[in-house]
PDB file of C-alpha atoms in Angstrom:
ATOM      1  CA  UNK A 346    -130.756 -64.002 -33.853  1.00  0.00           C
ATOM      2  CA  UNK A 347    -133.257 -63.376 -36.480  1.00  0.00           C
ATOM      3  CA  UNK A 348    -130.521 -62.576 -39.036  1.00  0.00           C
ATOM      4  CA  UNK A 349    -128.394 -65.278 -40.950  1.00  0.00           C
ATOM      5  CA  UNK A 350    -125.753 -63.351 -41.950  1.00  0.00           C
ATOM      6  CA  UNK A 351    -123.475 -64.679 -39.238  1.00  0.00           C
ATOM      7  CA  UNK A 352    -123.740 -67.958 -40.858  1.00  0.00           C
ATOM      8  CA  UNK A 353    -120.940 -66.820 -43.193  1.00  0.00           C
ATOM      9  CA  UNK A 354    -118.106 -67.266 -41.367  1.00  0.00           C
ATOM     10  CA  UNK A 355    -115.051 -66.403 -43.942  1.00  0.00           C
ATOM     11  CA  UNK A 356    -112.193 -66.386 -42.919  1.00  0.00           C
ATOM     12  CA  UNK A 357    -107.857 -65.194 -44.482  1.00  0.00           C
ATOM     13  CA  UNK A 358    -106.450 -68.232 -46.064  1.00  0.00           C
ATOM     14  CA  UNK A 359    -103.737 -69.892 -44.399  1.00  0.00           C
ATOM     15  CA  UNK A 360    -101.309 -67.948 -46.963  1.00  0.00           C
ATOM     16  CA  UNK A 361    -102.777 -65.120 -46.488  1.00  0.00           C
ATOM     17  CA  UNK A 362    -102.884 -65.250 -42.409  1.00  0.00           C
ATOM     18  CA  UNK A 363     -99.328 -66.439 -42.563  1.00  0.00           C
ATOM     19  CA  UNK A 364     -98.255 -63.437 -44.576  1.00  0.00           C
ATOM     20  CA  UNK A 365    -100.645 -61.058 -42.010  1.00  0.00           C
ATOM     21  CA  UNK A 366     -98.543 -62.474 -39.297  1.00  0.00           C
ATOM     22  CA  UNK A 367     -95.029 -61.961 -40.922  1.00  0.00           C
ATOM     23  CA  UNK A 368     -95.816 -58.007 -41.796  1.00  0.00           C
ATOM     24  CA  UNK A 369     -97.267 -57.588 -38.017  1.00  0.00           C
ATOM     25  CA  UNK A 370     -94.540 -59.095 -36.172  1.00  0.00           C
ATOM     26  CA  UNK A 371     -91.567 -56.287 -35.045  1.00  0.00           C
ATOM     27  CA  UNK A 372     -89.662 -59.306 -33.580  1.00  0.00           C
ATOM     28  CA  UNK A 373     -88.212 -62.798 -34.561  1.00  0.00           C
ATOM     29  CA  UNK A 374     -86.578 -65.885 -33.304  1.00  0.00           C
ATOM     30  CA  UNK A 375     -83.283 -67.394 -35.820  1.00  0.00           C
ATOM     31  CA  UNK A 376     -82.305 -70.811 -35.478  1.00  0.00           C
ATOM     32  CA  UNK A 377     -79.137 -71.664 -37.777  1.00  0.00           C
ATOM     33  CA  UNK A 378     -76.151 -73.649 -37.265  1.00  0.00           C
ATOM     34  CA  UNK A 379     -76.753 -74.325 -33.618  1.00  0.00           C
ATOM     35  CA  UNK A 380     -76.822 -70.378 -32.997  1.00  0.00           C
ATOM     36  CA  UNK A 381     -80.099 -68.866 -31.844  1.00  0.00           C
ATOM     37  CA  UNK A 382     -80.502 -65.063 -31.981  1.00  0.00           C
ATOM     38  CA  UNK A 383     -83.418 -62.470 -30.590  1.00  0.00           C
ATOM     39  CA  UNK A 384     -83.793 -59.980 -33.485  1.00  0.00           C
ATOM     40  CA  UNK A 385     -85.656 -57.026 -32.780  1.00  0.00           C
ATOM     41  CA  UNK A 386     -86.914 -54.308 -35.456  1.00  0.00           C
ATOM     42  CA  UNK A 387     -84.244 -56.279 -37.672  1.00  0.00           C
ATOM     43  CA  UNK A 388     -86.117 -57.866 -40.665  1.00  0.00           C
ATOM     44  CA  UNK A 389     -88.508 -56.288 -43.610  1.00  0.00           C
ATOM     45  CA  UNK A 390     -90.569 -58.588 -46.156  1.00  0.00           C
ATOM     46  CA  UNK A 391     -90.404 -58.777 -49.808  1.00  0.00           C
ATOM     47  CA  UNK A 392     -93.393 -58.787 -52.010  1.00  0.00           C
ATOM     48  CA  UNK A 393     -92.350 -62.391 -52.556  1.00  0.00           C
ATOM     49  CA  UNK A 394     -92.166 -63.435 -48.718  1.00  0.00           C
ATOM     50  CA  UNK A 395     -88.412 -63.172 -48.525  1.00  0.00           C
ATOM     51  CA  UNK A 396     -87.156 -61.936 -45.702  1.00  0.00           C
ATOM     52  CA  UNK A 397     -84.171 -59.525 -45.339  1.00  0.00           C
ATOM     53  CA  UNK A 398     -82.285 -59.136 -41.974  1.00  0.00           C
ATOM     54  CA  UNK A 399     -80.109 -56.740 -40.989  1.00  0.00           C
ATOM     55  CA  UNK A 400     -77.469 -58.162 -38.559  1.00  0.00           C
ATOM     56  CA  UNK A 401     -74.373 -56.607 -36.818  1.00  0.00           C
ATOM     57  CA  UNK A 402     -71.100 -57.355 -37.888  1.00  0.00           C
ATOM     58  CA  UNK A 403     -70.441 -59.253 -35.168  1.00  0.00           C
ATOM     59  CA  UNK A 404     -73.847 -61.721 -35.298  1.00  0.00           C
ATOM     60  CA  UNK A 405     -72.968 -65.065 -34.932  1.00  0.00           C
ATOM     61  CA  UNK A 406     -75.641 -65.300 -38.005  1.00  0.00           C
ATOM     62  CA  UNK A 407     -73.864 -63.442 -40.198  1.00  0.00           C
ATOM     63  CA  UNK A 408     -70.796 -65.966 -39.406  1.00  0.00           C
ATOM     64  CA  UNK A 409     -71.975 -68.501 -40.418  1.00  0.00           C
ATOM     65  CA  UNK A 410     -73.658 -67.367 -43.471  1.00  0.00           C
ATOM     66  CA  UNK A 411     -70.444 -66.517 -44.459  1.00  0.00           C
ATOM     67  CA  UNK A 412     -68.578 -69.371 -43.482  1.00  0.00           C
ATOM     68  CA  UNK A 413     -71.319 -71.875 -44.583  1.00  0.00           C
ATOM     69  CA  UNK A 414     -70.867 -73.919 -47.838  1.00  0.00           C
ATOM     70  CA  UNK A 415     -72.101 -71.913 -50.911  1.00  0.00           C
ATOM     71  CA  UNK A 416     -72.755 -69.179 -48.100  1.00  0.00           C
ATOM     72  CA  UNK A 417     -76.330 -70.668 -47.741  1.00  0.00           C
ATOM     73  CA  UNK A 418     -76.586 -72.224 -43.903  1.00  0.00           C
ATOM     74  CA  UNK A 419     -80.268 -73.267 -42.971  1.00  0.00           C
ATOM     75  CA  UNK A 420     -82.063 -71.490 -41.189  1.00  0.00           C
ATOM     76  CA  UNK A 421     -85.222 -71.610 -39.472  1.00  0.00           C
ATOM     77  CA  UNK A 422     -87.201 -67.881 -38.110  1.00  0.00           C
ATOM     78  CA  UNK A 423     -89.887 -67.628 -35.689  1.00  0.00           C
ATOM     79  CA  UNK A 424     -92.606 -65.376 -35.309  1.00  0.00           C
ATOM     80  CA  UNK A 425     -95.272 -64.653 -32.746  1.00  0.00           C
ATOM     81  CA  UNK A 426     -98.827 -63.200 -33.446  1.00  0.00           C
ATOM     82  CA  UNK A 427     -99.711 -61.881 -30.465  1.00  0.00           C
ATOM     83  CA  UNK A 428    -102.974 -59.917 -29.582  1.00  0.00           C
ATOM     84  CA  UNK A 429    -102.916 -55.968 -28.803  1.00  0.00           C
ATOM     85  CA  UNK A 430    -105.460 -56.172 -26.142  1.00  0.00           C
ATOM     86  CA  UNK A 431    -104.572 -57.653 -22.778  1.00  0.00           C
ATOM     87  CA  UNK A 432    -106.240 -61.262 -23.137  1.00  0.00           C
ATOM     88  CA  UNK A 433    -105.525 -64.739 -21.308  1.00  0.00           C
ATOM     89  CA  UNK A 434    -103.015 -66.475 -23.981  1.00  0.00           C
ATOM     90  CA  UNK A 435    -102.303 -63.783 -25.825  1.00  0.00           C
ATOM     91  CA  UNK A 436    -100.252 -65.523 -28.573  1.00  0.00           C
ATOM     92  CA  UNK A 437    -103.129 -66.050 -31.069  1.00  0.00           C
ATOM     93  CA  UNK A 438    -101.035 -67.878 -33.782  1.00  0.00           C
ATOM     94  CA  UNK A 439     -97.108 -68.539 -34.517  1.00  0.00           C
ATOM     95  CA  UNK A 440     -95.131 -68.731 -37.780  1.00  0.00           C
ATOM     96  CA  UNK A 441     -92.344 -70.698 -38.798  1.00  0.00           C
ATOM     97  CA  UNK A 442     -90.259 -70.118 -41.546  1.00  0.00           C
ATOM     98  CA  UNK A 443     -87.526 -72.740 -42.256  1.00  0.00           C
ATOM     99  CA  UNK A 444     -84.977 -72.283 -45.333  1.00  0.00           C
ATOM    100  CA  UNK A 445     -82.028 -70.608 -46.591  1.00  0.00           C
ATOM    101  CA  UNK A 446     -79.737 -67.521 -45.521  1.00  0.00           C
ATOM    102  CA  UNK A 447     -77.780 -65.702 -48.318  1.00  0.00           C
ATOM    103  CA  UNK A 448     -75.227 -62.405 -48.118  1.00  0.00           C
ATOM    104  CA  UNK A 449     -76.180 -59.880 -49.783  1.00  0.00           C
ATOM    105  CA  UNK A 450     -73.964 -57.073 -49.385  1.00  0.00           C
ATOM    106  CA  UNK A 451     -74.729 -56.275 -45.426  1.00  0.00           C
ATOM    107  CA  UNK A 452     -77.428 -58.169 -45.041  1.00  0.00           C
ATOM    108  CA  UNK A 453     -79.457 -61.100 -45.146  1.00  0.00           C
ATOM    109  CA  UNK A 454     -81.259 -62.420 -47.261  1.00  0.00           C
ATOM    110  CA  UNK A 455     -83.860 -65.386 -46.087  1.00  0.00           C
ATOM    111  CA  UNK A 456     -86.160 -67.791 -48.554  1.00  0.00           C
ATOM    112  CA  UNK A 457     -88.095 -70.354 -47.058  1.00  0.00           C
ATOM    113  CA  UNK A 458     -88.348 -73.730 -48.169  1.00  0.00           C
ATOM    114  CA  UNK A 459     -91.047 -74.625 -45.524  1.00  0.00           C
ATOM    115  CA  UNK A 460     -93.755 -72.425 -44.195  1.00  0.00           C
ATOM    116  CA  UNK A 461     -95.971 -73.570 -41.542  1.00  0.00           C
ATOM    117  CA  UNK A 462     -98.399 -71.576 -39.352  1.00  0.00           C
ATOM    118  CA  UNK A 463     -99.732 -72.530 -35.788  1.00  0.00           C
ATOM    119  CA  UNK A 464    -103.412 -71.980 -34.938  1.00  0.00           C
ATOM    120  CA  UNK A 465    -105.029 -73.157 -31.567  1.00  0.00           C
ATOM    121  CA  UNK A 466    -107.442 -75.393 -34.441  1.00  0.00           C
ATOM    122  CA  UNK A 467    -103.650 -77.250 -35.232  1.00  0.00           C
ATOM    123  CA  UNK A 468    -100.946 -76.493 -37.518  1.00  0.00           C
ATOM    124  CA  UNK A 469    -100.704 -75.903 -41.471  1.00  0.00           C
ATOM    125  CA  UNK A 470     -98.129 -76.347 -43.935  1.00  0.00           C
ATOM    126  CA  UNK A 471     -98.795 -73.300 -45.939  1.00  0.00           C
ATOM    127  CA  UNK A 472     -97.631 -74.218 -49.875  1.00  0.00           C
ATOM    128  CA  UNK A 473     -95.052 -71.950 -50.753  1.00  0.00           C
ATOM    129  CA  UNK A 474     -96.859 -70.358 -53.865  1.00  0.00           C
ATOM    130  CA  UNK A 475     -99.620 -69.482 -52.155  1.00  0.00           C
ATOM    131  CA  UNK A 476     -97.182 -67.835 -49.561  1.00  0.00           C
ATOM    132  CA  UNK A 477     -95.177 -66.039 -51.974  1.00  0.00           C
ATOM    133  CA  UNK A 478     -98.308 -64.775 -54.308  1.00  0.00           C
ATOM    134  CA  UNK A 479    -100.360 -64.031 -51.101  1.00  0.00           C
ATOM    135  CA  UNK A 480    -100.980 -60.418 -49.766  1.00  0.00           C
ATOM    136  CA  UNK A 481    -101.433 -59.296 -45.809  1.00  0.00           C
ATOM    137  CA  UNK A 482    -104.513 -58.425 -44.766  1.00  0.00           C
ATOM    138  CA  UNK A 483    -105.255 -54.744 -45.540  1.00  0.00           C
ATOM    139  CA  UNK A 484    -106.044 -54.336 -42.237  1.00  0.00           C
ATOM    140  CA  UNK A 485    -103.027 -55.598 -40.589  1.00  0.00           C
ATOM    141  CA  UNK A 486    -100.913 -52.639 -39.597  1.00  0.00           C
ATOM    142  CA  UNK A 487    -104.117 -50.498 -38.541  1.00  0.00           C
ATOM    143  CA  UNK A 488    -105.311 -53.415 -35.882  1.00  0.00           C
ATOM    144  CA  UNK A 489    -103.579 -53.074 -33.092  1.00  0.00           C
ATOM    145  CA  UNK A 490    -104.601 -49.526 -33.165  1.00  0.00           C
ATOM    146  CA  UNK A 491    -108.162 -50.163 -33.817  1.00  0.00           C
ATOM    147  CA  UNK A 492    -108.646 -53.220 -31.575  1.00  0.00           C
ATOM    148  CA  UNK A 493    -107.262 -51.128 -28.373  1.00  0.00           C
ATOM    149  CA  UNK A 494    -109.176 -48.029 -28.994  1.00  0.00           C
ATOM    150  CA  UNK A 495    -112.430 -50.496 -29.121  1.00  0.00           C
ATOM    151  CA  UNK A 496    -111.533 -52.109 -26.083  1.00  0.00           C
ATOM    152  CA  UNK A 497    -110.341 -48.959 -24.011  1.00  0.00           C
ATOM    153  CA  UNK A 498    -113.003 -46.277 -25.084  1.00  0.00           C
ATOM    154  CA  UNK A 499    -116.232 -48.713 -26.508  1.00  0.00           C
ATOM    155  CA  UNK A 500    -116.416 -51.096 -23.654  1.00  0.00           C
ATOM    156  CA  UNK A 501    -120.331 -50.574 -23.701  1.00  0.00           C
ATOM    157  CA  UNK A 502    -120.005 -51.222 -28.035  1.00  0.00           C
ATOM    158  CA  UNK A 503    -118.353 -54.944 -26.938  1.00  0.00           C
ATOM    159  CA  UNK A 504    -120.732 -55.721 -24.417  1.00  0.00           C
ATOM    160  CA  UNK A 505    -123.590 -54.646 -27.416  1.00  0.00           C
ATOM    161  CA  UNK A 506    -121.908 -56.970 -29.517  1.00  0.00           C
ATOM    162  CA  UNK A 507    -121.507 -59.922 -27.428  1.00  0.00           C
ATOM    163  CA  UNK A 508    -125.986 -59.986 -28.120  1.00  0.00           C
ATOM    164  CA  UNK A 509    -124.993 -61.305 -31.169  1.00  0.00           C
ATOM    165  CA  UNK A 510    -123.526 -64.528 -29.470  1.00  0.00           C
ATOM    166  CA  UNK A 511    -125.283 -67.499 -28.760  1.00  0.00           C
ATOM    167  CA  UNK A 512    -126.247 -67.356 -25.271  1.00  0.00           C
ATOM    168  CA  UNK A 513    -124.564 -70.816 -24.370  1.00  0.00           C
ATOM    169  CA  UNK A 514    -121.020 -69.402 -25.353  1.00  0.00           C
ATOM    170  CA  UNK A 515    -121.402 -66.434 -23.369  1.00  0.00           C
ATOM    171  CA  UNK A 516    -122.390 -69.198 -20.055  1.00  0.00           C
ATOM    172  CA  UNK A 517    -120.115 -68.264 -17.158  1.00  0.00           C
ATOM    173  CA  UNK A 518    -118.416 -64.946 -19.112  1.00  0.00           C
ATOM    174  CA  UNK A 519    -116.739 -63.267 -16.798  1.00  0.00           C
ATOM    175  CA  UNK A 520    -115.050 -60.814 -19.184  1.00  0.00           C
ATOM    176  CA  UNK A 521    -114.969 -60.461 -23.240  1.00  0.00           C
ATOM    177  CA  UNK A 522    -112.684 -58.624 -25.083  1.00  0.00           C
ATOM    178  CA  UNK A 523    -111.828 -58.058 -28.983  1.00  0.00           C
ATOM    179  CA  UNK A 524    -109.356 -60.231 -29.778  1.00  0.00           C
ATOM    180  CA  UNK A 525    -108.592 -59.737 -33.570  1.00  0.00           C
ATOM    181  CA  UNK A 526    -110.385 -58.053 -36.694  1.00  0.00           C
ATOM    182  CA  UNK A 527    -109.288 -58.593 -40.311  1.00  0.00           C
ATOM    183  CA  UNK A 528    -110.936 -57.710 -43.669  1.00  0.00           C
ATOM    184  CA  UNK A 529    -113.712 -60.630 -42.992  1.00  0.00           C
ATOM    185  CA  UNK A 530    -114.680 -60.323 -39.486  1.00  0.00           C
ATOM    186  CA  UNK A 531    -114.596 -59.261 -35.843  1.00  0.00           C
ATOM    187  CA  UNK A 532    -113.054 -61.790 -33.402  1.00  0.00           C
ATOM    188  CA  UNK A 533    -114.071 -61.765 -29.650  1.00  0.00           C
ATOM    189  CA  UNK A 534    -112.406 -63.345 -26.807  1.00  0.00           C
ATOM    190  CA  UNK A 535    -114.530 -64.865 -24.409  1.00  0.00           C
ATOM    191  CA  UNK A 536    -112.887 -65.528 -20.953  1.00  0.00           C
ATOM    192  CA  UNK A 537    -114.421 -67.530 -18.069  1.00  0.00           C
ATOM    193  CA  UNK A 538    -113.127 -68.080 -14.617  1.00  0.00           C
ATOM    194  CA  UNK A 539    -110.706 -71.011 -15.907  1.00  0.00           C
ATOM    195  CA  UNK A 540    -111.416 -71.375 -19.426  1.00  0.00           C
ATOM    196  CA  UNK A 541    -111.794 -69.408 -22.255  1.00  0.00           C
ATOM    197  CA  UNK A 542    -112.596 -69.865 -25.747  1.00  0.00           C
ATOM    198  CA  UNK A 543    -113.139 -67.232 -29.060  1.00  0.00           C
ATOM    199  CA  UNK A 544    -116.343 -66.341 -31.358  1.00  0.00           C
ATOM    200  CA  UNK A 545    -116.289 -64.641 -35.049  1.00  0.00           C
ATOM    201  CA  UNK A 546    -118.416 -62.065 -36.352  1.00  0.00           C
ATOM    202  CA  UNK A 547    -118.305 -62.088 -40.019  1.00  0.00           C
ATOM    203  CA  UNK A 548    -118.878 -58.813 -42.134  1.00  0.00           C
ATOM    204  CA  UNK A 549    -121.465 -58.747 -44.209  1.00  0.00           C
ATOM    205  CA  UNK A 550    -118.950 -57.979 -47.027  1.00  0.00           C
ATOM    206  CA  UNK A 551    -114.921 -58.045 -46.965  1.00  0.00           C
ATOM    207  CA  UNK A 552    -113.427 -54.587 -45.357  1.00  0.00           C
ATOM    208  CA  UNK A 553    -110.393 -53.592 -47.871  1.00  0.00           C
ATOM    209  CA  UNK A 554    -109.746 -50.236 -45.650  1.00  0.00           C
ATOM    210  CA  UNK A 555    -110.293 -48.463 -42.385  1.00  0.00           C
ATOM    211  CA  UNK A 556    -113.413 -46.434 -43.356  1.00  0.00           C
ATOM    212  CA  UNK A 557    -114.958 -49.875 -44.787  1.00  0.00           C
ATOM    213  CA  UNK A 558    -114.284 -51.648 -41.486  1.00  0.00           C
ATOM    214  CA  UNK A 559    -116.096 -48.902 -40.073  1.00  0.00           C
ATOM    215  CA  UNK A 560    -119.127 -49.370 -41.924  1.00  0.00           C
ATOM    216  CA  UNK A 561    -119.128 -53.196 -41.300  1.00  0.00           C
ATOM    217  CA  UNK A 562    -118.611 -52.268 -37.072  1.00  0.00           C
ATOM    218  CA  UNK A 563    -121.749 -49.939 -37.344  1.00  0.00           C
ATOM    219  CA  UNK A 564    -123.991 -52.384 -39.235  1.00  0.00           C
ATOM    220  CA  UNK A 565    -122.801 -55.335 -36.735  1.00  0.00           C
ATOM    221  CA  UNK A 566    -123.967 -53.238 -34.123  1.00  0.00           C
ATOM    222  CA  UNK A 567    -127.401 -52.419 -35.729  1.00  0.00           C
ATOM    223  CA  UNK A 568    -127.814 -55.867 -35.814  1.00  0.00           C
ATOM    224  CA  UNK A 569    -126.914 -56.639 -32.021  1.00  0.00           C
ATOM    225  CA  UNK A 570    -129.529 -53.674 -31.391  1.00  0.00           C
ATOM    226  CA  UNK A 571    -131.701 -55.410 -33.164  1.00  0.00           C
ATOM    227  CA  UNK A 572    -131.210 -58.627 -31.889  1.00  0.00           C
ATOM    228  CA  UNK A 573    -131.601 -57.114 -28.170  1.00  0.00           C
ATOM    229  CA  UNK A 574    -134.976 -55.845 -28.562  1.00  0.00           C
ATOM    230  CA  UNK A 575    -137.386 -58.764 -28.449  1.00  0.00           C
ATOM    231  CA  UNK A 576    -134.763 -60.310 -25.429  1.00  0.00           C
ATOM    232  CA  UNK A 577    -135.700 -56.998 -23.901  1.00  0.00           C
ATOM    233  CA  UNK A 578    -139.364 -56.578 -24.232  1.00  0.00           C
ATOM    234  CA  UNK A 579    -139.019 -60.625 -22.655  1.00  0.00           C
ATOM    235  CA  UNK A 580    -137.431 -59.493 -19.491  1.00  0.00           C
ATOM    236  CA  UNK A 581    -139.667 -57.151 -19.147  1.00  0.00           C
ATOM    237  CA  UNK A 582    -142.652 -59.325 -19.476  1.00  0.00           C
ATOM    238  CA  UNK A 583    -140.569 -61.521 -16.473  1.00  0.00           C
ATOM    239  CA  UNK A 584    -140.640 -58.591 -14.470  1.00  0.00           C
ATOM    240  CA  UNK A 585    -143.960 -58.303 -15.136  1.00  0.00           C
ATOM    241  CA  UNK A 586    -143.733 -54.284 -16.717  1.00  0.00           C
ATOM    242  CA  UNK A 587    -144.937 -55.788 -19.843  1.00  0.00           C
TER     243      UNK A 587
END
């Protein structure tokens, strides 16, 4: 590519991804005494990784909490990462959280003992320090809104993109699409007629806001215009304009 910036490929910490994922999700899965509940727009998240639910009266959860010895039943909460932009497998990563449920005045109050985050590379126990100290990405609440404007109206700024790829992970493409962005990089999906697989484009520098990120978009695509000139001027040599 002429350019070896791309051979840093940083990426968020487990901590830090697992955190990204827990202040993205609007949904969770609770396992606890044998009762499993769908909880929608239900939780928030502490600056310590807590999580505080609020439950109906009624909630079988809230029962047993309760009724539980020293009101603490365990508990285990699931959450999905799952990509804006339409994309084969769409579930990029999931979260578990297993620990402890507490009452605290009409609510409750979850700490996890356990933290362990699902990546198609495998699963990581994320160390609970790291998890409570960690921060989300600054990015994460502004990507679903930035990944589906790029796909819907900068099709043509993907496809300029994808020059930056190595030509062998791009054999058979049949579509790509932007599949995640944080603070250290641009993630494209790469989808062939029965298989599919992902490539990262690092920034040349972390992106700590929205007007960063776009800075590191427009010098990413410098460099794919870049990179396309000499294939360019070779095609048209094959053509024989040259």
């Amino acid at each position: 590519m002429g350019d070896d910036s791309h051979s840093w490929t940083a990426a968020p910490a487990a901590a830090e991804r697992a955190r990204s994922v827990l202040a993205a999700a609007w949904s969770c899965s609770v396992t606890a005494e044998g009762t499993r509940e769908e909880l929608v727009g239900a939780h928030t998240v502490g600056e310590d990784g807590r999580v505080f639910v609020e439950v109906p009266e009624d909630s079988a959860l809230l029962a047993a909490a309760i009724c539980a010895p020293r009101g603490e039943p365990s508990a285990v909460l699931e959450f999905a990462d799952v990509a804006p932009v339409p994309v084969r497998n769409r579930i990029r990563s999931r979260l578990w959280l297993a620990g402890w449920f507490a009452v605290e005045g009409e609510r409750l109050v979850f700490t996890p003992t356990r933290v362990v985050l699902r990546r198609p590379s495998g699963s990581v126990v994320v160390d609970l320090d790291e998890f409570a100290a960690a921060v989300p990405d600054p990015l994460t609440t502004a990507e679903a809104r930035l990944l589906t404007h790029l796909a819907d109206c900068h099709a043509d700024a993907v496809e300029r993109l994808t020059r930056l790829v190595d030509s062998d992970s791009l054999h058979g493409a049949v579509r790509v699409q932007p599949l995640a962005v944080d603070r250290h990089g641009l993630t494209l999906r790469i989808e062939r007629a029965r298989t599919h697989g992902d490539v990262r484009l690092a920034f040349h520098a972390p992106a700590d806001d929205v007007a960063q990120l776009t800075e590191r978009m427009h010098i990413l695509l410098g460099q794919a215009t870049a990179a396309s000139c000499p294939r360019a001027l070779q095609r048209q040599r094959t053509d024989g304009d040259g």
